[in-house]
């Protein structure tokens, strides 16, 4: 289909938002992630290996090699909402790569540890068939949201308040 100067194409098969580890894994510390990622990206190493880091500063010793064995057949489904991602998988206990941007504010409902997988995806090992990731539940975020709402209410009340209701300054008799 043509639309002005552009050609529009329809994807024949739906894009999967969940992937599995199908290449070797290289664990890197968070401190050197940017440098290692840049080198990985410009040298076409992304076709050879996955880069994974633990942004919480922990280690990856809790994950054994069988976790990274990609299943031959594993149906998954993802439901995306404003502040959450709901994952349903038939392969709990296997490392999943969710093709959504990693951020430290993501929290898993079952307490799963969340890893950063290059190029910035979310990695995790679901403990159950259904996992919900929620975004933004931090004390600082709640405080900032409350402060924003109070500021908006104060601004609107002073801006919309009729001038006739405001206190008048006494006129200068001179």
Short mmCIF file of C-alpha atoms in Angstrom, two decimals:
data_model
loop_
_atom_site.label_atom_id
_atom_site.label_comp_id
_atom_site.label_asym_id
_atom_site.label_seq_id
_atom_site.Cartn_x
_atom_site.Cartn_y
_atom_site.Cartn_z
CA UNK A 1 0.00 0.00 0.00
CA UNK A 2 1.27 3.46 -0.81
CA UNK A 3 0.62 6.48 1.34
CA UNK A 4 2.05 9.62 -0.23
CA UNK A 5 5.80 9.15 -0.54
CA UNK A 6 5.85 6.11 1.75
CA UNK A 7 5.19 2.44 1.22
CA UNK A 8 3.33 0.66 4.01
CA UNK A 9 3.86 -3.03 4.69
CA UNK A 10 1.90 -5.42 6.85
CA UNK A 11 3.77 -7.91 9.03
CA UNK A 12 2.60 -11.38 8.07
CA UNK A 13 3.37 -13.04 11.39
CA UNK A 14 2.84 -11.42 14.80
CA UNK A 15 5.97 -10.29 16.61
CA UNK A 16 6.76 -12.18 19.81
CA UNK A 17 7.50 -10.03 22.85
CA UNK A 18 9.19 -12.95 24.64
CA UNK A 19 12.38 -14.71 23.63
CA UNK A 20 14.71 -17.31 25.06
CA UNK A 21 18.47 -17.61 25.29
CA UNK A 22 19.64 -19.28 22.08
CA UNK A 23 23.31 -18.19 22.11
CA UNK A 24 26.06 -18.27 24.74
CA UNK A 25 25.72 -15.89 27.68
CA UNK A 26 28.40 -13.45 28.81
CA UNK A 27 27.86 -11.97 32.28
CA UNK A 28 29.35 -8.52 32.74
CA UNK A 29 29.48 -6.19 35.76
CA UNK A 30 27.16 -3.20 35.71
CA UNK A 31 30.10 -0.77 35.96
CA UNK A 32 31.47 -1.78 32.55
CA UNK A 33 28.12 -2.48 30.87
CA UNK A 34 28.15 0.64 28.65
CA UNK A 35 31.64 -0.02 27.29
CA UNK A 36 31.04 -3.74 26.80
CA UNK A 37 27.66 -3.09 25.21
CA UNK A 38 29.13 -0.55 22.76
CA UNK A 39 31.87 -2.97 21.73
CA UNK A 40 29.34 -5.80 21.47
CA UNK A 41 27.09 -3.68 19.25
CA UNK A 42 29.65 -2.26 16.82
CA UNK A 43 31.49 -5.57 16.31
CA UNK A 44 28.38 -7.58 15.42
CA UNK A 45 28.85 -9.75 18.51
CA UNK A 46 25.09 -9.62 19.13
CA UNK A 47 24.74 -12.53 16.72
CA UNK A 48 27.22 -14.56 18.76
CA UNK A 49 26.31 -14.05 22.42
CA UNK A 50 23.93 -12.41 24.89
CA UNK A 51 25.21 -9.79 27.33
CA UNK A 52 23.52 -9.96 30.73
CA UNK A 53 24.09 -7.95 33.90
CA UNK A 54 22.52 -7.78 37.33
CA UNK A 55 21.79 -4.07 37.98
CA UNK A 56 21.10 -4.74 41.66
CA UNK A 57 24.80 -5.46 42.09
CA UNK A 58 24.26 -9.12 42.90
CA UNK A 59 25.83 -12.12 41.28
CA UNK A 60 24.44 -14.58 38.82
CA UNK A 61 25.55 -17.67 40.73
CA UNK A 62 21.91 -18.41 41.61
CA UNK A 63 21.28 -19.25 37.95
CA UNK A 64 22.47 -22.65 36.75
CA UNK A 65 23.23 -23.63 33.17
CA UNK A 66 19.93 -25.55 32.59
CA UNK A 67 18.01 -22.28 33.13
CA UNK A 68 19.49 -21.03 29.84
CA UNK A 69 18.50 -24.04 27.75
CA UNK A 70 15.99 -22.66 25.23
CA UNK A 71 12.90 -24.89 25.10
CA UNK A 72 11.90 -26.32 21.73
CA UNK A 73 8.29 -25.35 22.19
CA UNK A 74 7.06 -22.94 24.83
CA UNK A 75 3.89 -20.95 24.21
CA UNK A 76 3.92 -17.52 25.86
CA UNK A 77 1.54 -14.60 25.90
CA UNK A 78 1.99 -11.01 27.03
CA UNK A 79 -0.61 -8.43 27.98
CA UNK A 80 0.71 -4.87 28.18
CA UNK A 81 -1.05 -2.17 30.16
CA UNK A 82 -0.05 1.36 31.17
CA UNK A 83 2.12 0.41 34.15
CA UNK A 84 2.35 -3.37 34.02
CA UNK A 85 3.26 -6.34 31.87
CA UNK A 86 1.48 -9.65 32.41
CA UNK A 87 3.42 -12.70 31.24
CA UNK A 88 1.94 -16.15 30.87
CA UNK A 89 4.40 -18.93 30.06
CA UNK A 90 4.30 -22.68 29.92
CA UNK A 91 8.01 -22.87 30.85
CA UNK A 92 8.60 -21.51 34.35
CA UNK A 93 12.16 -22.01 35.51
CA UNK A 94 13.61 -21.02 32.11
CA UNK A 95 15.31 -17.70 31.43
CA UNK A 96 12.93 -15.43 29.48
CA UNK A 97 13.90 -12.29 27.57
CA UNK A 98 11.05 -9.77 27.51
CA UNK A 99 11.47 -7.33 24.66
CA UNK A 100 10.60 -4.27 26.71
CA UNK A 101 12.93 -1.54 27.97
CA UNK A 102 14.67 -2.36 31.24
CA UNK A 103 14.28 0.09 34.13
CA UNK A 104 15.17 -0.37 37.76
CA UNK A 105 11.56 0.38 38.80
CA UNK A 106 10.17 -2.86 37.34
CA UNK A 107 9.08 -5.31 40.10
CA UNK A 108 7.89 -8.87 39.59
CA UNK A 109 4.80 -10.12 41.44
CA UNK A 110 6.39 -13.40 42.54
CA UNK A 111 9.67 -11.81 43.65
CA UNK A 112 11.66 -12.85 40.59
CA UNK A 113 14.98 -11.12 40.11
CA UNK A 114 15.07 -8.90 37.03
CA UNK A 115 18.21 -8.69 34.88
CA UNK A 116 19.24 -6.35 32.08
CA UNK A 117 19.85 -8.14 28.79
CA UNK A 118 21.55 -6.28 25.94
CA UNK A 119 20.32 -4.27 24.11
CA UNK A 120 18.37 -3.07 27.16
CA UNK A 121 15.70 -5.75 27.46
CA UNK A 122 14.27 -7.34 30.61
CA UNK A 123 15.50 -10.79 31.59
CA UNK A 124 14.00 -13.03 34.26
CA UNK A 125 13.36 -16.60 35.34
CA UNK A 126 9.63 -16.92 36.14
CA UNK A 127 8.84 -19.01 39.21
CA UNK A 128 5.25 -19.61 38.11
CA UNK A 129 3.25 -19.70 34.89
CA UNK A 130 1.81 -16.23 35.49
CA UNK A 131 3.97 -13.24 36.40
CA UNK A 132 3.03 -9.58 36.55
CA UNK A 133 5.67 -6.89 36.30
CA UNK A 134 4.64 -3.52 37.75
CA UNK A 135 6.38 -0.23 37.11
CA UNK A 136 7.08 2.66 39.43
CA UNK A 137 6.23 1.49 42.95
CA UNK A 138 8.83 3.40 44.90
CA UNK A 139 8.46 5.78 47.82
CA UNK A 140 10.13 8.63 45.95
CA UNK A 141 7.78 8.16 42.96
CA UNK A 142 4.75 8.26 45.25
CA UNK A 143 6.01 11.41 47.00
CA UNK A 144 6.75 13.11 43.66
CA UNK A 145 3.29 12.21 42.37
CA UNK A 146 1.62 13.59 45.50
CA UNK A 147 3.65 16.80 45.28
CA UNK A 148 2.67 17.19 41.60
CA UNK A 149 -1.04 16.82 42.36
CA UNK A 150 -0.89 19.32 45.25
CA UNK A 151 0.98 21.81 43.04
CA UNK A 152 -1.60 21.41 40.27
CA UNK A 153 -4.51 21.99 42.67
CA UNK A 154 -2.86 25.07 44.16
CA UNK A 155 -2.05 26.49 40.73
CA UNK A 156 -5.59 25.95 39.44
CA UNK A 157 -7.19 27.38 42.57
CA UNK A 158 -5.18 30.61 42.34
CA UNK A 159 -5.55 30.89 38.57
CA UNK A 160 -9.29 30.21 38.48
CA UNK A 161 -10.16 32.08 41.67
CA UNK A 162 -12.27 35.14 40.68
CA UNK A 163 -10.53 38.43 41.30
CA UNK A 164 -13.63 39.79 43.01
CA UNK A 165 -13.28 37.20 45.78
CA UNK A 166 -9.70 38.11 46.44
CA UNK A 167 -8.81 40.56 49.09
CA UNK A 168 -8.68 44.12 47.83
CA UNK A 169 -5.80 46.38 48.69
CA UNK A 170 -6.76 49.59 50.46
CA UNK A 171 -6.72 52.54 48.11
CA UNK A 172 -4.19 55.28 48.67
CA UNK A 173 -6.11 58.46 49.78
CA UNK A 174 -3.52 60.83 48.33
#
